[in-house]
PDB file of C-alpha atoms in Angstrom:
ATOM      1  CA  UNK A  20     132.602  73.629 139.926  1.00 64.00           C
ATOM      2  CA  UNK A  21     132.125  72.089 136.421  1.00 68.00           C
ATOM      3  CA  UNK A  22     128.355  72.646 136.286  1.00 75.00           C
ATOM      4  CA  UNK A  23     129.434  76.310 137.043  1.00 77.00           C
ATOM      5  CA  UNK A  24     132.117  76.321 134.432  1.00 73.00           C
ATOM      6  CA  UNK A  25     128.997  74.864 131.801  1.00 76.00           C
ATOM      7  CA  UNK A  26     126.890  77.713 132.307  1.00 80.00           C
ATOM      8  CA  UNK A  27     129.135  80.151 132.406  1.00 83.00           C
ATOM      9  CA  UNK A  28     130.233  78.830 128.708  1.00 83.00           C
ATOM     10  CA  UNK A  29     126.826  78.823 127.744  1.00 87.00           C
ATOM     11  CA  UNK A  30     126.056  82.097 128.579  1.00 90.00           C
ATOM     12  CA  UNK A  31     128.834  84.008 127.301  1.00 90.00           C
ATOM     13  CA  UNK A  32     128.258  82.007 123.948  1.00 89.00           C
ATOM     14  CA  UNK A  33     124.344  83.454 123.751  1.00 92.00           C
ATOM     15  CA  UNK A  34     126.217  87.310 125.010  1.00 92.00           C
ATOM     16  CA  UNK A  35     128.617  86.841 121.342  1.00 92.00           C
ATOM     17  CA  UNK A  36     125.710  85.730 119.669  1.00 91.00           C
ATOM     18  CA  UNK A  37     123.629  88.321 120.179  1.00 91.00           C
ATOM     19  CA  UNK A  38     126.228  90.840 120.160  1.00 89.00           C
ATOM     20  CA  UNK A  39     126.829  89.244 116.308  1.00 89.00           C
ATOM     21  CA  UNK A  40     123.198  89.517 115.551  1.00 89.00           C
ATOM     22  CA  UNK A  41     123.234  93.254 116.261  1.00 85.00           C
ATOM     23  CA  UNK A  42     126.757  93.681 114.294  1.00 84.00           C
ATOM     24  CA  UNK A  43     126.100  91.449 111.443  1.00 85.00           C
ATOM     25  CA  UNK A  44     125.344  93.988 108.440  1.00 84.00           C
ATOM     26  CA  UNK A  45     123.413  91.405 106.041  1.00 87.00           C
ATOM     27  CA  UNK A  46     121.256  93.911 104.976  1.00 85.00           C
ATOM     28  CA  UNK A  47     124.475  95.894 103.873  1.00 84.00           C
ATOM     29  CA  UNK A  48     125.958  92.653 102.343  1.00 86.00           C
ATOM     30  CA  UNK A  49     122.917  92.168 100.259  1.00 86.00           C
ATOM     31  CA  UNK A  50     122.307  95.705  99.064  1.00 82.00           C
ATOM     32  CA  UNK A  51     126.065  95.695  97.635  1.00 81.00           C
ATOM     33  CA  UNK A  52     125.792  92.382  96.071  1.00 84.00           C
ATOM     34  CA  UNK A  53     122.571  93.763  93.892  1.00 81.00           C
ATOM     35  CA  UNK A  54     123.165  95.595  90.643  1.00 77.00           C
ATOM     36  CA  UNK A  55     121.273  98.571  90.330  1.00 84.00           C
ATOM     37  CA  UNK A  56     120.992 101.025  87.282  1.00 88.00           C
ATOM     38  CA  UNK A  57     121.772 104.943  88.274  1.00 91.00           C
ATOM     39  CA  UNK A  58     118.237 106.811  87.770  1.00 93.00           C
ATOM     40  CA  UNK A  59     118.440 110.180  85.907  1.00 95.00           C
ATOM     41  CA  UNK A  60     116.722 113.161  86.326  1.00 95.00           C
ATOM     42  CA  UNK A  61     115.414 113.016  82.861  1.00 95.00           C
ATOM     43  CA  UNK A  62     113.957 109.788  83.085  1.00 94.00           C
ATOM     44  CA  UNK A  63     112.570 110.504  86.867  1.00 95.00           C
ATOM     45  CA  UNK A  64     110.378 113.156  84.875  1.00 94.00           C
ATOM     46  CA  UNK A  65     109.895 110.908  81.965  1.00 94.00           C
ATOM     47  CA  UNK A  66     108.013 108.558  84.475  1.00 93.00           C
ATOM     48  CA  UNK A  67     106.748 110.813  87.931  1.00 91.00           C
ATOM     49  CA  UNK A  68     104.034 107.466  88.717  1.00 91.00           C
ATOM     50  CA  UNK A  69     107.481 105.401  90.270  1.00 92.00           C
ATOM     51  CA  UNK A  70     108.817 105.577  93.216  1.00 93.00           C
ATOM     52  CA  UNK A  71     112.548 106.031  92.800  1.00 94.00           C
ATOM     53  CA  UNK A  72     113.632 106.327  96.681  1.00 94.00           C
ATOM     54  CA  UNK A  73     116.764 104.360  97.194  1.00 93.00           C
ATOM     55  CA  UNK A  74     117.867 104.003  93.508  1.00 94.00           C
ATOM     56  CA  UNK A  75     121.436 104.975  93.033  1.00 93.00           C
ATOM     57  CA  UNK A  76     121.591 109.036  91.801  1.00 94.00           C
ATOM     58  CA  UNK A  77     122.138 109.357  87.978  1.00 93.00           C
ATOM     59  CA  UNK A  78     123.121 112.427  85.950  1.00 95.00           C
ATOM     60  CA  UNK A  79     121.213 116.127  86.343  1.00 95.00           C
ATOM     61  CA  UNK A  80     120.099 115.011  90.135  1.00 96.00           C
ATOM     62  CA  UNK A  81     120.709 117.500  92.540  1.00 96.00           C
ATOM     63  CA  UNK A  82     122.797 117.098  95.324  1.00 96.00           C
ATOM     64  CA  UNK A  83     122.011 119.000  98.335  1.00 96.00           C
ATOM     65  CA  UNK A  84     125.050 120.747 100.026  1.00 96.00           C
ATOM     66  CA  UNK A  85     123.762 123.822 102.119  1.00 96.00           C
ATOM     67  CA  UNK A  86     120.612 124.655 104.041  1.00 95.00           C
ATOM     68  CA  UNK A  87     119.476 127.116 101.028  1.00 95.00           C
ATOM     69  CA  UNK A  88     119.566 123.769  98.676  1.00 96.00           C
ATOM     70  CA  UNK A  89     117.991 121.693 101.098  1.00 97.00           C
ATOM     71  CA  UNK A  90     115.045 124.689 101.772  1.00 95.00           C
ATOM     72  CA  UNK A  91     114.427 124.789  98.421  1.00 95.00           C
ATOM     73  CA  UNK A  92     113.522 121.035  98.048  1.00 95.00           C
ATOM     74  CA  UNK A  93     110.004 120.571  97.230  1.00 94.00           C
ATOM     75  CA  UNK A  94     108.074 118.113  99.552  1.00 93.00           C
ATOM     76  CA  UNK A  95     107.476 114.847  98.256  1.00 90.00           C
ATOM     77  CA  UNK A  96     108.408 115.619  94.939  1.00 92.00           C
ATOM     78  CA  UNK A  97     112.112 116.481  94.281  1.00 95.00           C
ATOM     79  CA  UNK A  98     114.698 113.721  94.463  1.00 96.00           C
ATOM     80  CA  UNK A  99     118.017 114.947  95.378  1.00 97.00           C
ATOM     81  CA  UNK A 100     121.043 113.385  96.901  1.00 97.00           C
ATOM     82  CA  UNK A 101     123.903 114.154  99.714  1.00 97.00           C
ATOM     83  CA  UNK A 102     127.341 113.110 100.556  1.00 96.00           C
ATOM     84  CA  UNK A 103     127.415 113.268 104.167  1.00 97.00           C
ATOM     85  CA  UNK A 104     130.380 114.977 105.944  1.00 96.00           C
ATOM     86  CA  UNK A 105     129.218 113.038 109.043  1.00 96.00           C
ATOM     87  CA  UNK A 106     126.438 111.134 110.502  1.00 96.00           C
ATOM     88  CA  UNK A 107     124.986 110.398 113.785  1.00 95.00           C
ATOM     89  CA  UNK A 108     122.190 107.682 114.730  1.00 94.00           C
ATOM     90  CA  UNK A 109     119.373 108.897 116.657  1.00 94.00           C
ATOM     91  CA  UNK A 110     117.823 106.175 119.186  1.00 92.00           C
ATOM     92  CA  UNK A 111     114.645 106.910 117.568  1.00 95.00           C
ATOM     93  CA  UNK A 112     112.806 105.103 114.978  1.00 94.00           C
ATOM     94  CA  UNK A 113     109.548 105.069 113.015  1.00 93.00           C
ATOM     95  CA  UNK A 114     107.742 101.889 112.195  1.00 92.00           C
ATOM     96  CA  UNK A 115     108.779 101.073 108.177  1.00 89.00           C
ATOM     97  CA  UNK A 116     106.876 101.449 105.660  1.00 89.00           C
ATOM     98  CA  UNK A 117     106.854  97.800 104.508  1.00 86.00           C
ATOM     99  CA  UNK A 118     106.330  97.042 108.152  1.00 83.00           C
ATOM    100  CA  UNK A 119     102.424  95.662 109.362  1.00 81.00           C
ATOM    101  CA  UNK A 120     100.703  97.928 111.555  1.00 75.00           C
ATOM    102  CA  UNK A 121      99.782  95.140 113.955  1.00 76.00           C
ATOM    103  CA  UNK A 122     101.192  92.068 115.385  1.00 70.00           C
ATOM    104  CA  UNK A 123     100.018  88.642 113.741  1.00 66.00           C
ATOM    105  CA  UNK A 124      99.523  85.514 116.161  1.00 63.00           C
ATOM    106  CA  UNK A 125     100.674  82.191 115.235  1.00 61.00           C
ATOM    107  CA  UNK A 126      97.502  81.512 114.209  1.00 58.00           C
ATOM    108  CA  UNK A 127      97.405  84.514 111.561  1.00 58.00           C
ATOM    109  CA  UNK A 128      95.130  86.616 113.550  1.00 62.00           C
ATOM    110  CA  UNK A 129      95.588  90.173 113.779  1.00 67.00           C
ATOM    111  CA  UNK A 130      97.276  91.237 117.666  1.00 68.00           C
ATOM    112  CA  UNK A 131      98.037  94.425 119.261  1.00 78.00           C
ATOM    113  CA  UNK A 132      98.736  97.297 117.073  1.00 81.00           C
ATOM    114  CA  UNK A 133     102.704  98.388 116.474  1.00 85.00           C
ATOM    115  CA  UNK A 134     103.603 102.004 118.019  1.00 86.00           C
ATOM    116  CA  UNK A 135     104.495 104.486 115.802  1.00 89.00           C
ATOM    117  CA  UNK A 136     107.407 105.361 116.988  1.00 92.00           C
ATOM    118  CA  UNK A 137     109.713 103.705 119.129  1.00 91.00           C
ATOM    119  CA  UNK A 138     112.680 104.976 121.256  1.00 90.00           C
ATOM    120  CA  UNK A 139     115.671 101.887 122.139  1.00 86.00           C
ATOM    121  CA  UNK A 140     119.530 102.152 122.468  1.00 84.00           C
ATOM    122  CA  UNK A 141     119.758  98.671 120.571  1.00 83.00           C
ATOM    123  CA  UNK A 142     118.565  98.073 117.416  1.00 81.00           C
ATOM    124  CA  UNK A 143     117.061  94.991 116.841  1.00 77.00           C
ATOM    125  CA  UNK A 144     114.042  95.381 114.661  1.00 79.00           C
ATOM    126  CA  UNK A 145     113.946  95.414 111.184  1.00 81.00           C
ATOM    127  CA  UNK A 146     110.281  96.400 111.591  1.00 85.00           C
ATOM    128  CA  UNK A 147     111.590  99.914 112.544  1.00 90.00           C
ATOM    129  CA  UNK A 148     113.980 101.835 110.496  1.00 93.00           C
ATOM    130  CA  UNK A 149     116.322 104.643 112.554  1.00 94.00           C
ATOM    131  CA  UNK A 150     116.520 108.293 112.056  1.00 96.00           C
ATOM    132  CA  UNK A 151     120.079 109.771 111.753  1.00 97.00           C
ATOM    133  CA  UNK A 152     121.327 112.803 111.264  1.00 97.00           C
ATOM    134  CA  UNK A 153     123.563 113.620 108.601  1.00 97.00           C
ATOM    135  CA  UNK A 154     125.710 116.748 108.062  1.00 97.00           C
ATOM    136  CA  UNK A 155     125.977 118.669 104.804  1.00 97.00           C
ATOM    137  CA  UNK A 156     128.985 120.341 103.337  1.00 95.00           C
ATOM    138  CA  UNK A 157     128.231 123.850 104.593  1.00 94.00           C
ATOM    139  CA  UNK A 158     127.818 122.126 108.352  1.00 95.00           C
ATOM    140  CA  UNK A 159     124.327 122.264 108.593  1.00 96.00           C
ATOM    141  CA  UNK A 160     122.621 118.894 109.884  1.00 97.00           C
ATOM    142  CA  UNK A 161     119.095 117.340 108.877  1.00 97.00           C
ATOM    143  CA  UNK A 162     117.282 114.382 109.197  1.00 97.00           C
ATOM    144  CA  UNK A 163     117.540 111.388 107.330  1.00 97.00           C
ATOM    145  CA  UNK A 164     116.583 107.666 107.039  1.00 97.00           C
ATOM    146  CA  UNK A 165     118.113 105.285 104.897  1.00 94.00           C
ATOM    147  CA  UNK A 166     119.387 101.458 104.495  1.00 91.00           C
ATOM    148  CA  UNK A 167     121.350 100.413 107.722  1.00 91.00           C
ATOM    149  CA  UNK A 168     124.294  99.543 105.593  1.00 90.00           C
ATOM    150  CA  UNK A 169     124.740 102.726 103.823  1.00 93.00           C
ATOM    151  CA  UNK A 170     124.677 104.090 107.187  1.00 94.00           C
ATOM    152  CA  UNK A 171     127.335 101.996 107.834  1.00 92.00           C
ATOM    153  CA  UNK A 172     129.741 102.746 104.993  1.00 93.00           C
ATOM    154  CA  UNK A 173     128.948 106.838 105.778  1.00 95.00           C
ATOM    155  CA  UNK A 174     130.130 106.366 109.332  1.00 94.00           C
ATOM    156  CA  UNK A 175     133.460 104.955 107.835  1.00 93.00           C
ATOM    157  CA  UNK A 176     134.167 106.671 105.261  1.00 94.00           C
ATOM    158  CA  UNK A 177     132.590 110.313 105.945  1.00 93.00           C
ATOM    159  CA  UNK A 178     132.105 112.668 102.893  1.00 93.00           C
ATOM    160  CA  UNK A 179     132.698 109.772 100.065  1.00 94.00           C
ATOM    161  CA  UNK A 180     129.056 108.209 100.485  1.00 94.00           C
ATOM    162  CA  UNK A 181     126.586 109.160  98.254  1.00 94.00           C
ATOM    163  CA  UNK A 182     122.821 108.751  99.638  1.00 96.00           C
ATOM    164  CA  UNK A 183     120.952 107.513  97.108  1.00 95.00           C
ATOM    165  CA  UNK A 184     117.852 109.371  95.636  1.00 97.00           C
ATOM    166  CA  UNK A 185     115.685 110.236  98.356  1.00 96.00           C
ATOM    167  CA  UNK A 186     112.884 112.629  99.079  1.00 96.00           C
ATOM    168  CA  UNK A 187     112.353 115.573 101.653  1.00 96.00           C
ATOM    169  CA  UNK A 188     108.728 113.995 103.823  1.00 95.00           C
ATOM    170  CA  UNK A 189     106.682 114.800 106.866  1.00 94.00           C
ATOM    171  CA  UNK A 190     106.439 112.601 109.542  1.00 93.00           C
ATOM    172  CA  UNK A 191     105.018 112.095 112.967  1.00 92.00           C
ATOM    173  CA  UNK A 192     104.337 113.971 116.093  1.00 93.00           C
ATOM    174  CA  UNK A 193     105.638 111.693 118.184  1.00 93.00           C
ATOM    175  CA  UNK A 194     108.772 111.503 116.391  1.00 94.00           C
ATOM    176  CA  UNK A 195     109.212 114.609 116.058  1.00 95.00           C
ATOM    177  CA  UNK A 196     108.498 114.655 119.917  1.00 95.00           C
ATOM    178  CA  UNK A 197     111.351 111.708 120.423  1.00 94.00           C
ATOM    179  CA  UNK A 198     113.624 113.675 118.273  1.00 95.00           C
ATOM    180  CA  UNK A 199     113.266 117.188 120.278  1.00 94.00           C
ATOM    181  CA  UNK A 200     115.951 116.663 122.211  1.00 94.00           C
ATOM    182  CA  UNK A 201     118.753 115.428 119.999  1.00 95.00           C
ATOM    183  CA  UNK A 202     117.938 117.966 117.218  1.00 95.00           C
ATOM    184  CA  UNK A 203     117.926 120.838 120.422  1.00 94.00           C
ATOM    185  CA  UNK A 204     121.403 120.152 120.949  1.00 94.00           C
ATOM    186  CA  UNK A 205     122.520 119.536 117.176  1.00 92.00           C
ATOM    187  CA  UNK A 206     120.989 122.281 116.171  1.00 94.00           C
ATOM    188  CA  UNK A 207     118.797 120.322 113.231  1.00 95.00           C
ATOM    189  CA  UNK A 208     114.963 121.156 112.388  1.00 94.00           C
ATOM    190  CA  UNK A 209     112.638 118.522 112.786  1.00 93.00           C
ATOM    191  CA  UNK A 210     110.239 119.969 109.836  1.00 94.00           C
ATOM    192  CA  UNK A 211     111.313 117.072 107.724  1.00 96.00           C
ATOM    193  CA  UNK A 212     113.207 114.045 107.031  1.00 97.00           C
ATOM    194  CA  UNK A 213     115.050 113.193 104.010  1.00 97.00           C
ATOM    195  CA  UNK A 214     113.783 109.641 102.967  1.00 97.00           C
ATOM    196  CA  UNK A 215     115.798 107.589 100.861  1.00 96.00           C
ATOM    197  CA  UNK A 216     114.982 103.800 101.674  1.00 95.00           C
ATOM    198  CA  UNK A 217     114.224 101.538  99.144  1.00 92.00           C
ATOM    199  CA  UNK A 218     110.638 100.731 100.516  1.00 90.00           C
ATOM    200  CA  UNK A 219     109.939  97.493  97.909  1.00 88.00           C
ATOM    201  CA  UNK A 220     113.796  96.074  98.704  1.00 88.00           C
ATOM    202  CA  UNK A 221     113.404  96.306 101.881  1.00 87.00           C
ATOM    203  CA  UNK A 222     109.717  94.332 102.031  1.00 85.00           C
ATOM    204  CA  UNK A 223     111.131  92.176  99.645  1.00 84.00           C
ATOM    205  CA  UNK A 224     114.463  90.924 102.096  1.00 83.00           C
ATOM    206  CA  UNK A 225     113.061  91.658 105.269  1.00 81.00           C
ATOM    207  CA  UNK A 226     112.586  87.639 105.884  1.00 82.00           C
ATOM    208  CA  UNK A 227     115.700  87.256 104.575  1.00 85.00           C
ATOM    209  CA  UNK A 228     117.781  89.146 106.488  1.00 84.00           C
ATOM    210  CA  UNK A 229     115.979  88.815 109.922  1.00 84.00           C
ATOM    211  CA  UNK A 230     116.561  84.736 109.578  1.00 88.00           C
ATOM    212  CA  UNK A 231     120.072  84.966 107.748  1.00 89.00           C
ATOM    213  CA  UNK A 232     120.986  87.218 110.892  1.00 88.00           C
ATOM    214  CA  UNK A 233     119.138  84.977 113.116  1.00 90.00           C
ATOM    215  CA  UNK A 234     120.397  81.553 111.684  1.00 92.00           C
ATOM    216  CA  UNK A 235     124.225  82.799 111.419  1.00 91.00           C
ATOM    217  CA  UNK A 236     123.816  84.237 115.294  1.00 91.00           C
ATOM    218  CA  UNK A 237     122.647  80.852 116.170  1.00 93.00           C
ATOM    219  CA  UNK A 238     125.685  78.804 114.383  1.00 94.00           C
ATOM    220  CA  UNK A 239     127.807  81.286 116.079  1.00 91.00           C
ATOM    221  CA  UNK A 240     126.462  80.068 119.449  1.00 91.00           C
ATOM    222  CA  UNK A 241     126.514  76.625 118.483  1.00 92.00           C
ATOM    223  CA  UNK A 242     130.246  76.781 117.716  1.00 91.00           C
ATOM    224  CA  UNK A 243     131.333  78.619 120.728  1.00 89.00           C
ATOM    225  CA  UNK A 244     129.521  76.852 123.377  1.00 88.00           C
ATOM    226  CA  UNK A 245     130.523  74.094 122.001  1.00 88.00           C
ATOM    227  CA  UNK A 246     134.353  75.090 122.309  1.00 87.00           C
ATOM    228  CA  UNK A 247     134.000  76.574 125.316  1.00 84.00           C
ATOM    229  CA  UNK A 248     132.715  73.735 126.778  1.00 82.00           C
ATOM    230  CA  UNK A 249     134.898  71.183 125.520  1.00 83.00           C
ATOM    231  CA  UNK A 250     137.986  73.435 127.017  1.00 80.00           C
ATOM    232  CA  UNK A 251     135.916  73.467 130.862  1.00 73.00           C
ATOM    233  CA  UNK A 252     136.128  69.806 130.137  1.00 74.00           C
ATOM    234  CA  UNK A 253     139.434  69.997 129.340  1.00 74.00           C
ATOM    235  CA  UNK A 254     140.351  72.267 132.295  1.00 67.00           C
ATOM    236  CA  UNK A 255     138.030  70.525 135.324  1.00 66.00           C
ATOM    237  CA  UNK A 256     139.896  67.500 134.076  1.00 60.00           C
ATOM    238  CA  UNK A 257     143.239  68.691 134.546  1.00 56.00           C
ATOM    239  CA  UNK A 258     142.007  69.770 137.957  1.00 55.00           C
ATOM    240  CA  UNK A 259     140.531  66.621 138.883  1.00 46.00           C
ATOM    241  CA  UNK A 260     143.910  64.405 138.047  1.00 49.00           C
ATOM    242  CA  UNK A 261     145.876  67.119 140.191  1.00 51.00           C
ATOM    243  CA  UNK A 262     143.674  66.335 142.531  1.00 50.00           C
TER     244      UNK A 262
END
């Protein structure tokens, strides 16, 4: 009965863990903690050779509230900005931009190629960033991809988060094939996504977060199975002295 009691512990301490390592919003943590200067529109055409996607919006940006706004957005080269009334994740997601197309071995070697696109209730993989979509003040909905925190804080507090500056892209077939579905039923066009993900932050943490997440999720464990197992002790000795 003990033994059973000991892997019972153990198991429902790796179950919190991982349920942690989904929940744990480092990457939010992180992005809040940084100080970023707001980005004009002024100096965005001072400067067109930067890439200003996921820079807080400054003055004279444009902030997309209706489908005539967002239609008039010029691919890949306007930077605008939306408050979301509400936002939904989609269970599909594009590899990242900062991502490697292709697995590396322990040895360095290059291994099988990453898919494009990838369809999963949990997400797990910083190596894949999610499409959501987002509702703008006149009700219409688009697509959009952005930091996993921001997400976060839009979910909570609907219509007070600003994106930051992000740009109306193409993307894939096959996400646009994943997404068909979804945007059927919402009613959103899968022409384009609104991009607004810090591509260079995100290379630059990616380590970070994955083994912050990873090395928190494992204290976690550490710290419940080791409580849970000290009160089976605890119990299966009560039991035994009854006995």
């Amino acid at each position: 009965m003990k033994k059973i009691v000991e892997y019972a512990s153990i198991v429902i301490a790796i179950i919190v863990a991982a349920i942690f390592y989904l929940n744990f919003d480092l990457e939010g943590i992180l992005w809040d903690r940084q100080s970023q200067k707001a980005v004009s529109q002024a100096e965005i055409e001072a400067d067109r050779s930067k890439d200003y996607s996921g820079k807080p919006a400054g003055d004279g940006i444009t902030e997309v509230k209706d489908s005539a706004t967002w239609e008039a957005v010029i691919n890949d080269s306007d930077y605008v900005t939306v408050k979301p009334k509400s936002i939904e994740k989609t269970d599909v997601y594009s590899l990242a931009k900062w991502a490697d197309y292709y697995n590396r071995k322990k040895n360095g070697t290059t291994g099988r190629r990453r898919a494009e696109t990838q369809t999963q209730v949990i997400d797990y993989s910083a190596n894949y960033s999610p499409y959501y979509i987002i509702e703008l003040e006149d009700g219409t909905k688009i697509l959009a991809q952005m930091n996993r925190g921001i997400a976060k804080k839009i979910a909570k507090h609907p219509g007070e988060v600003s994106l930051p500056l992000g740009q109306k892209i193409a993307y894939s077939q096959a996400a646009k094939k994943a997404l068909e579905d979804i945007c059927e039923k919402q009613k959103v066009s899968t022409d384009y996504v609104l991009y607004t993900i810090d591509t260079a932050w995100e290379k630059e943490k990616e380590n970070v977060i994955f083994f912050g997440k990873a090395g928190a999720a494992v204290a976690v464990c550490l710290v419940l199975a080791v409580l849970l197992l000290v009160m089976a002790d605890m119990v299966c000795g009560k039991n035994v002295k009854q006995d």
